Amino acid sequence: MVTKNNIDTESLVELYGDYLFNVAYSKLRNRELSLDFVQETFLTILEKGDQFEERASLRTYLTTILNRKIIDFWRKNKRQATDNLLDDGGMYEAPDTASRPTDFGLLELEKQNSLAECMQKLPSQWREILEAKYEEEKSGEEICKDFEITKSNFWVIVHRAKMALRDCLGENFLS
Amino acid sequence: MKNCKDIVMIVEKRELEGLGLLDRLRLRFHFLLCKGCEKYGKDSALLHKLLCQQKQRLEEKIRLSTEEKSLLKSRISNQ
């Protein structure tokens, strides 16, 4: 359980601040806005830490919270953009696209967010093996050694994890 | 001839390590006969792409400055 009482905010920022800021900035391309979203993410985990079930890594959980907030922000701005296209003089104003994605970008972010959520639902070993392969870029041999599995086991786990992700994401999302 | 169980393992190997000519031909031939495996091959490739994109988004290594970290810590502590 993560609360203000059992984790100091300094550790939270030191351990996950750079990573979350990197994730936010890669989507928003604005430092100030990214900082705000990272702040909100930390505040959310401190307020709702009892909902963290520790089935997934805290980093994955924080990333999911952050991505959700960004999607909500974009959806809200997309609605407002169509309301605010006219300035007071009735002239069309080109929307500021610096931190707002295209519809395609929003769909891609939603896919990434759903993928992160589905990763969280995987059995821990499967998730850790996928993270070792895709995030840490370890070789199959290194992963087999770390997890004490055979190469055949490795392929089976990758296959089963992908089947589970496919089921979680749904056919429509992949098409 | 490889069965579907063997083929899906070859599909995974294709994404993560690449295949030699023989395995590539095996896949292509099997996909002609088995649409289920062909569909899985496409889904697996797309999942692989999504998983790679998650990693690529973090490649830029944008970091918080010392001042930004201090600001973040004080904002969180004061809430």
mmCIF file of C-alpha atoms in Angstrom:
data_model
loop_
_atom_site.group_PDB
_atom_site.id
_atom_site.type_symbol
_atom_site.label_atom_id
_atom_site.label_comp_id
_atom_site.label_asym_id
_atom_site.label_seq_id
_atom_site.Cartn_x
_atom_site.Cartn_y
_atom_site.Cartn_z
ATOM 1 C CA MET A 1 0.000 0.000 0.000
ATOM 2 C CA VAL A 2 1.389 3.411 -0.933
ATOM 3 C CA THR A 3 0.409 6.342 1.245
ATOM 4 C CA LYS A 4 2.010 9.542 2.446
ATOM 5 C CA ASN A 5 2.763 7.751 5.679
ATOM 6 C CA ASN A 6 4.713 4.820 4.312
ATOM 7 C CA ILE A 7 6.552 6.354 1.377
ATOM 8 C CA ASP A 8 8.291 9.683 1.479
ATOM 9 C CA THR A 9 7.616 12.026 -1.397
ATOM 10 C CA GLU A 10 11.331 12.568 -1.908
ATOM 11 C CA SER A 11 11.850 8.873 -2.732
ATOM 12 C CA LEU A 12 8.855 8.869 -5.045
ATOM 13 C CA VAL A 13 10.230 11.784 -7.060
ATOM 14 C CA GLU A 14 13.784 10.415 -7.082
ATOM 15 C CA LEU A 15 12.730 6.922 -8.134
ATOM 16 C CA TYR A 16 10.043 7.683 -10.690
ATOM 17 C CA GLY A 17 10.172 11.408 -11.452
ATOM 18 C CA ASP A 18 12.483 11.265 -14.469
ATOM 19 C CA TYR A 19 10.733 8.257 -15.966
ATOM 20 C CA LEU A 20 7.235 9.734 -15.670
ATOM 21 C CA PHE A 21 8.417 13.115 -16.897
ATOM 22 C CA ASN A 22 9.942 11.390 -19.917
ATOM 23 C CA VAL A 23 6.657 9.619 -20.639
ATOM 24 C CA ALA A 24 4.642 12.838 -20.250
ATOM 25 C CA TYR A 25 7.030 14.946 -22.328
ATOM 26 C CA SER A 26 7.109 12.406 -25.151
ATOM 27 C CA LYS A 27 3.350 12.957 -25.504
ATOM 28 C CA LEU A 28 2.881 16.603 -24.558
ATOM 29 C CA ARG A 29 6.129 18.238 -25.779
ATOM 30 C CA ASN A 30 5.757 20.907 -23.091
ATOM 31 C CA ARG A 31 7.901 20.913 -19.939
ATOM 32 C CA GLU A 32 5.560 22.878 -17.716
ATOM 33 C CA LEU A 33 2.532 20.842 -18.658
ATOM 34 C CA SER A 34 4.466 17.597 -18.265
ATOM 35 C CA LEU A 35 5.586 18.663 -14.789
ATOM 36 C CA ASP A 36 1.964 19.371 -13.824
ATOM 37 C CA PHE A 37 0.851 15.951 -14.981
ATOM 38 C CA VAL A 38 3.659 14.199 -13.128
ATOM 39 C CA GLN A 39 2.703 16.132 -9.993
ATOM 40 C CA GLU A 40 -0.930 15.104 -10.373
ATOM 41 C CA THR A 41 0.094 11.489 -10.875
ATOM 42 C CA PHE A 42 2.099 11.444 -7.642
ATOM 43 C CA LEU A 43 -0.720 13.122 -5.748
ATOM 44 C CA THR A 44 -3.163 10.525 -7.059
ATOM 45 C CA ILE A 45 -1.015 7.608 -5.941
ATOM 46 C CA LEU A 46 -0.559 9.177 -2.517
ATOM 47 C CA GLU A 47 -4.291 9.758 -2.145
ATOM 48 C CA LYS A 48 -5.409 6.411 -3.570
ATOM 49 C CA GLY A 49 -2.440 4.226 -2.645
ATOM 50 C CA ASP A 50 -4.714 1.672 -0.986
ATOM 51 C CA GLN A 51 -6.025 0.730 -4.433
ATOM 52 C CA PHE A 52 -2.548 -0.343 -5.565
ATOM 53 C CA GLU A 53 -2.650 -4.089 -5.323
ATOM 54 C CA GLU A 54 1.042 -4.694 -6.049
ATOM 55 C CA ARG A 55 0.211 -7.174 -8.812
ATOM 56 C CA ALA A 56 2.188 -4.945 -11.101
ATOM 57 C CA SER A 57 5.211 -2.783 -10.585
ATOM 58 C CA LEU A 58 4.567 0.631 -9.083
ATOM 59 C CA ARG A 59 6.171 2.175 -12.146
ATOM 60 C CA THR A 60 3.634 0.501 -14.445
ATOM 61 C CA TYR A 61 0.792 1.631 -12.176
ATOM 62 C CA LEU A 62 2.047 5.233 -12.127
ATOM 63 C CA THR A 63 2.418 5.193 -15.923
ATOM 64 C CA THR A 64 -1.153 4.009 -16.322
ATOM 65 C CA ILE A 65 -2.437 6.833 -14.093
ATOM 66 C CA LEU A 66 -0.370 9.382 -16.027
ATOM 67 C CA ASN A 67 -1.555 8.150 -19.429
ATOM 68 C CA ARG A 68 -5.194 8.275 -18.321
ATOM 69 C CA LYS A 69 -4.807 11.867 -17.189
ATOM 70 C CA ILE A 70 -3.226 12.862 -20.489
ATOM 71 C CA ILE A 71 -5.985 11.178 -22.508
ATOM 72 C CA ASP A 72 -8.653 12.951 -20.433
ATOM 73 C CA PHE A 73 -6.849 16.234 -20.998
ATOM 74 C CA TRP A 74 -6.693 15.721 -24.743
ATOM 75 C CA ARG A 75 -10.327 14.696 -24.974
ATOM 76 C CA LYS A 76 -11.369 17.774 -23.032
ATOM 77 C CA ASN A 77 -9.196 20.020 -25.193
ATOM 78 C CA LYS A 78 -10.507 18.439 -28.361
ATOM 79 C CA ARG A 79 -14.056 19.346 -27.322
ATOM 80 C CA GLN A 80 -13.037 22.865 -26.347
ATOM 81 C CA ALA A 81 -11.059 23.314 -29.573
ATOM 82 C CA THR A 82 -14.192 23.084 -31.672
ATOM 83 C CA ASP A 83 -16.018 25.502 -29.343
ATOM 84 C CA ASN A 84 -13.196 28.015 -29.354
ATOM 85 C CA LEU A 85 -12.285 28.154 -33.004
ATOM 86 C CA LEU A 86 -13.794 31.590 -33.374
ATOM 87 C CA ASP A 87 -12.221 34.530 -31.589
ATOM 88 C CA ASP A 88 -14.275 37.487 -30.385
ATOM 89 C CA GLY A 89 -14.237 39.039 -33.814
ATOM 90 C CA GLY A 90 -15.724 35.920 -35.350
ATOM 91 C CA MET A 91 -12.474 35.074 -37.143
ATOM 92 C CA TYR A 92 -11.220 31.518 -37.359
ATOM 93 C CA GLU A 93 -8.257 30.791 -35.094
ATOM 94 C CA ALA A 94 -5.986 27.940 -35.987
ATOM 95 C CA PRO A 95 -5.876 25.584 -32.996
ATOM 96 C CA ASP A 96 -2.649 25.271 -31.077
ATOM 97 C CA THR A 97 -1.424 21.808 -31.922
ATOM 98 C CA ALA A 98 1.798 21.957 -29.896
ATOM 99 C CA SER A 99 0.502 19.729 -27.132
ATOM 100 C CA ARG A 100 -2.571 18.278 -28.780
ATOM 101 C CA PRO A 101 -2.388 15.184 -30.903
ATOM 102 C CA THR A 102 -4.253 14.412 -34.071
ATOM 103 C CA ASP A 103 -7.079 11.914 -33.826
ATOM 104 C CA PHE A 104 -4.614 9.290 -35.002
ATOM 105 C CA GLY A 105 -2.188 10.309 -32.236
ATOM 106 C CA LEU A 106 -4.961 10.085 -29.631
ATOM 107 C CA LEU A 107 -5.903 6.621 -30.861
ATOM 108 C CA GLU A 108 -2.269 5.551 -30.691
ATOM 109 C CA LEU A 109 -2.014 6.896 -27.123
ATOM 110 C CA GLU A 110 -5.199 5.067 -26.194
ATOM 111 C CA LYS A 111 -3.715 1.894 -27.588
ATOM 112 C CA GLN A 112 -0.529 2.453 -25.587
ATOM 113 C CA ASN A 113 -2.554 3.173 -22.450
ATOM 114 C CA SER A 114 -4.666 0.080 -22.926
ATOM 115 C CA LEU A 115 -1.535 -1.920 -23.592
ATOM 116 C CA ALA A 116 -0.024 -0.668 -20.314
ATOM 117 C CA GLU A 117 -3.226 -1.604 -18.468
ATOM 118 C CA CYS A 118 -3.306 -5.047 -20.057
ATOM 119 C CA MET A 119 0.375 -5.563 -19.198
ATOM 120 C CA GLN A 120 -0.552 -4.911 -15.581
ATOM 121 C CA LYS A 121 -3.051 -7.764 -15.685
ATOM 122 C CA LEU A 122 -0.500 -10.322 -16.838
ATOM 123 C CA PRO A 123 1.024 -12.782 -14.358
ATOM 124 C CA SER A 124 4.104 -11.104 -12.929
ATOM 125 C CA GLN A 125 6.616 -13.463 -14.523
ATOM 126 C CA TRP A 126 5.148 -12.992 -18.012
ATOM 127 C CA ARG A 127 5.116 -9.221 -17.586
ATOM 128 C CA GLU A 128 8.663 -9.121 -16.270
ATOM 129 C CA ILE A 129 9.897 -11.228 -19.175
ATOM 130 C CA LEU A 130 8.214 -8.939 -21.706
ATOM 131 C CA GLU A 131 9.655 -5.878 -19.945
ATOM 132 C CA ALA A 132 13.094 -7.482 -19.901
ATOM 133 C CA LYS A 133 12.858 -8.080 -23.634
ATOM 134 C CA TYR A 134 11.194 -4.901 -24.837
ATOM 135 C CA GLU A 135 12.261 -2.256 -22.316
ATOM 136 C CA GLU A 136 15.623 -3.528 -21.143
ATOM 137 C CA GLU A 137 16.378 -5.145 -24.541
ATOM 138 C CA LYS A 138 17.928 -8.209 -22.968
ATOM 139 C CA SER A 139 18.687 -11.157 -25.194
ATOM 140 C CA GLY A 140 16.646 -14.330 -24.963
ATOM 141 C CA GLU A 141 19.658 -16.100 -23.446
ATOM 142 C CA GLU A 142 20.073 -13.463 -20.714
ATOM 143 C CA ILE A 143 16.379 -13.634 -19.892
ATOM 144 C CA CYS A 144 16.469 -17.426 -19.698
ATOM 145 C CA LYS A 145 19.420 -17.208 -17.326
ATOM 146 C CA ASP A 146 17.817 -14.519 -15.134
ATOM 147 C CA PHE A 147 14.494 -16.303 -14.892
ATOM 148 C CA GLU A 148 15.958 -19.814 -14.875
ATOM 149 C CA ILE A 149 13.862 -21.045 -17.771
ATOM 150 C CA THR A 150 14.668 -22.897 -20.975
ATOM 151 C CA LYS A 151 14.520 -21.259 -24.401
ATOM 152 C CA SER A 152 11.391 -23.275 -25.176
ATOM 153 C CA ASN A 153 9.769 -21.983 -21.990
ATOM 154 C CA PHE A 154 10.723 -18.465 -23.042
ATOM 155 C CA TRP A 155 8.905 -18.754 -26.393
ATOM 156 C CA VAL A 156 5.883 -20.327 -24.736
ATOM 157 C CA ILE A 157 5.687 -17.512 -22.188
ATOM 158 C CA VAL A 158 6.065 -14.814 -24.862
ATOM 159 C CA HIS A 159 3.336 -16.504 -26.894
ATOM 160 C CA ARG A 160 0.958 -16.873 -23.943
ATOM 161 C CA ALA A 161 1.596 -13.300 -22.825
ATOM 162 C CA LYS A 162 0.798 -11.998 -26.302
ATOM 163 C CA MET A 163 -2.356 -14.139 -26.459
ATOM 164 C CA ALA A 164 -3.436 -12.651 -23.127
ATOM 165 C CA LEU A 165 -2.661 -9.111 -24.371
ATOM 166 C CA ARG A 166 -4.605 -9.771 -27.560
ATOM 167 C CA ASP A 167 -7.613 -10.991 -25.585
ATOM 168 C CA CYS A 168 -7.365 -8.039 -23.224
ATOM 169 C CA LEU A 169 -7.025 -5.429 -25.982
ATOM 170 C CA GLY A 170 -9.785 -7.013 -28.017
ATOM 171 C CA GLU A 171 -10.045 -7.744 -31.704
ATOM 172 C CA ASN A 172 -11.378 -4.298 -32.585
ATOM 173 C CA PHE A 173 -8.468 -2.541 -31.007
ATOM 174 C CA LEU A 174 -5.921 -4.490 -32.963
ATOM 175 C CA SER A 175 -7.643 -4.062 -36.314
ATOM 176 C CA MET B 1 5.252 -30.443 -41.617
ATOM 177 C CA LYS B 2 5.053 -28.199 -38.569
ATOM 178 C CA ASN B 3 1.859 -28.122 -36.561
ATOM 179 C CA CYS B 4 0.202 -24.933 -35.311
ATOM 180 C CA LYS B 5 1.802 -25.226 -31.898
ATOM 181 C CA ASP B 6 5.273 -25.194 -33.462
ATOM 182 C CA ILE B 7 4.323 -22.465 -35.914
ATOM 183 C CA VAL B 8 3.293 -19.940 -33.239
ATOM 184 C CA MET B 9 6.699 -20.396 -31.606
ATOM 185 C CA ILE B 10 8.335 -19.660 -34.959
ATOM 186 C CA VAL B 11 6.138 -16.551 -35.230
ATOM 187 C CA GLU B 12 7.449 -15.296 -31.884
ATOM 188 C CA LYS B 13 11.017 -16.027 -32.932
ATOM 189 C CA ARG B 14 10.418 -14.063 -36.142
ATOM 190 C CA GLU B 15 9.529 -10.947 -34.121
ATOM 191 C CA LEU B 16 12.313 -11.162 -31.583
ATOM 192 C CA GLU B 17 15.259 -12.829 -33.296
ATOM 193 C CA GLY B 18 14.529 -13.115 -36.996
ATOM 194 C CA LEU B 19 14.294 -16.312 -38.999
ATOM 195 C CA GLY B 20 16.411 -18.248 -41.418
ATOM 196 C CA LEU B 21 15.183 -19.035 -44.906
ATOM 197 C CA LEU B 22 13.818 -22.472 -44.002
ATOM 198 C CA ASP B 23 11.644 -21.188 -41.146
ATOM 199 C CA ARG B 24 10.446 -18.254 -43.253
ATOM 200 C CA LEU B 25 9.311 -20.708 -45.948
ATOM 201 C CA ARG B 26 7.670 -22.936 -43.337
ATOM 202 C CA LEU B 27 5.687 -19.988 -42.036
ATOM 203 C CA ARG B 28 4.637 -18.843 -45.473
ATOM 204 C CA PHE B 29 3.495 -22.342 -46.456
ATOM 205 C CA HIS B 30 1.646 -22.895 -43.189
ATOM 206 C CA PHE B 31 -0.123 -19.536 -43.464
ATOM 207 C CA LEU B 32 -1.443 -20.594 -46.875
ATOM 208 C CA LEU B 33 -3.096 -23.575 -45.233
ATOM 209 C CA CYS B 34 -4.057 -22.193 -41.845
ATOM 210 C CA LYS B 35 -5.845 -18.853 -41.668
ATOM 211 C CA GLY B 36 -5.952 -19.002 -37.856
ATOM 212 C CA CYS B 37 -2.174 -19.017 -37.668
ATOM 213 C CA GLU B 38 -1.962 -16.367 -40.374
ATOM 214 C CA LYS B 39 -4.242 -14.130 -38.275
ATOM 215 C CA TYR B 40 -2.140 -14.829 -35.210
ATOM 216 C CA GLY B 41 0.971 -13.906 -37.178
ATOM 217 C CA LYS B 42 -0.539 -10.496 -38.011
ATOM 218 C CA ASP B 43 -1.729 -9.886 -34.448
ATOM 219 C CA SER B 44 1.645 -10.876 -33.051
ATOM 220 C CA ALA B 45 3.415 -8.492 -35.430
ATOM 221 C CA LEU B 46 1.122 -5.647 -34.385
ATOM 222 C CA LEU B 47 1.602 -6.362 -30.689
ATOM 223 C CA HIS B 48 5.338 -6.450 -31.254
ATOM 224 C CA LYS B 49 5.117 -3.033 -32.902
ATOM 225 C CA LEU B 50 3.076 -1.600 -30.010
ATOM 226 C CA LEU B 51 5.488 -3.002 -27.435
ATOM 227 C CA CYS B 52 8.454 -1.534 -29.356
ATOM 228 C CA GLN B 53 6.728 1.850 -29.569
ATOM 229 C CA GLN B 54 6.377 1.957 -25.809
ATOM 230 C CA LYS B 55 10.130 1.621 -25.561
ATOM 231 C CA GLN B 56 10.840 4.134 -28.356
ATOM 232 C CA ARG B 57 8.810 6.812 -26.612
ATOM 233 C CA LEU B 58 11.282 6.748 -23.772
ATOM 234 C CA GLU B 59 14.397 6.945 -25.912
ATOM 235 C CA GLU B 60 14.789 10.707 -25.663
ATOM 236 C CA LYS B 61 15.678 10.505 -21.979
ATOM 237 C CA ILE B 62 14.205 13.898 -21.097
ATOM 238 C CA ARG B 63 15.012 14.530 -17.462
ATOM 239 C CA LEU B 64 13.815 16.798 -14.724
ATOM 240 C CA SER B 65 16.209 19.559 -13.820
ATOM 241 C CA THR B 66 17.316 19.893 -10.177
ATOM 242 C CA GLU B 67 15.025 22.890 -9.804
ATOM 243 C CA GLU B 68 12.067 21.020 -11.288
ATOM 244 C CA LYS B 69 12.628 18.108 -8.904
ATOM 245 C CA SER B 70 12.733 20.445 -5.909
ATOM 246 C CA LEU B 71 9.585 22.187 -7.103
ATOM 247 C CA LEU B 72 7.813 18.864 -7.566
ATOM 248 C CA LYS B 73 8.810 17.660 -4.106
ATOM 249 C CA SER B 74 7.628 20.833 -2.422
ATOM 250 C CA ARG B 75 4.327 20.870 -4.342
ATOM 251 C CA ILE B 76 3.577 17.255 -3.393
ATOM 252 C CA SER B 77 4.574 17.713 0.240
ATOM 253 C CA ASN B 78 2.431 20.823 0.603
ATOM 254 C CA GLN B 79 -0.787 19.159 -0.694
#
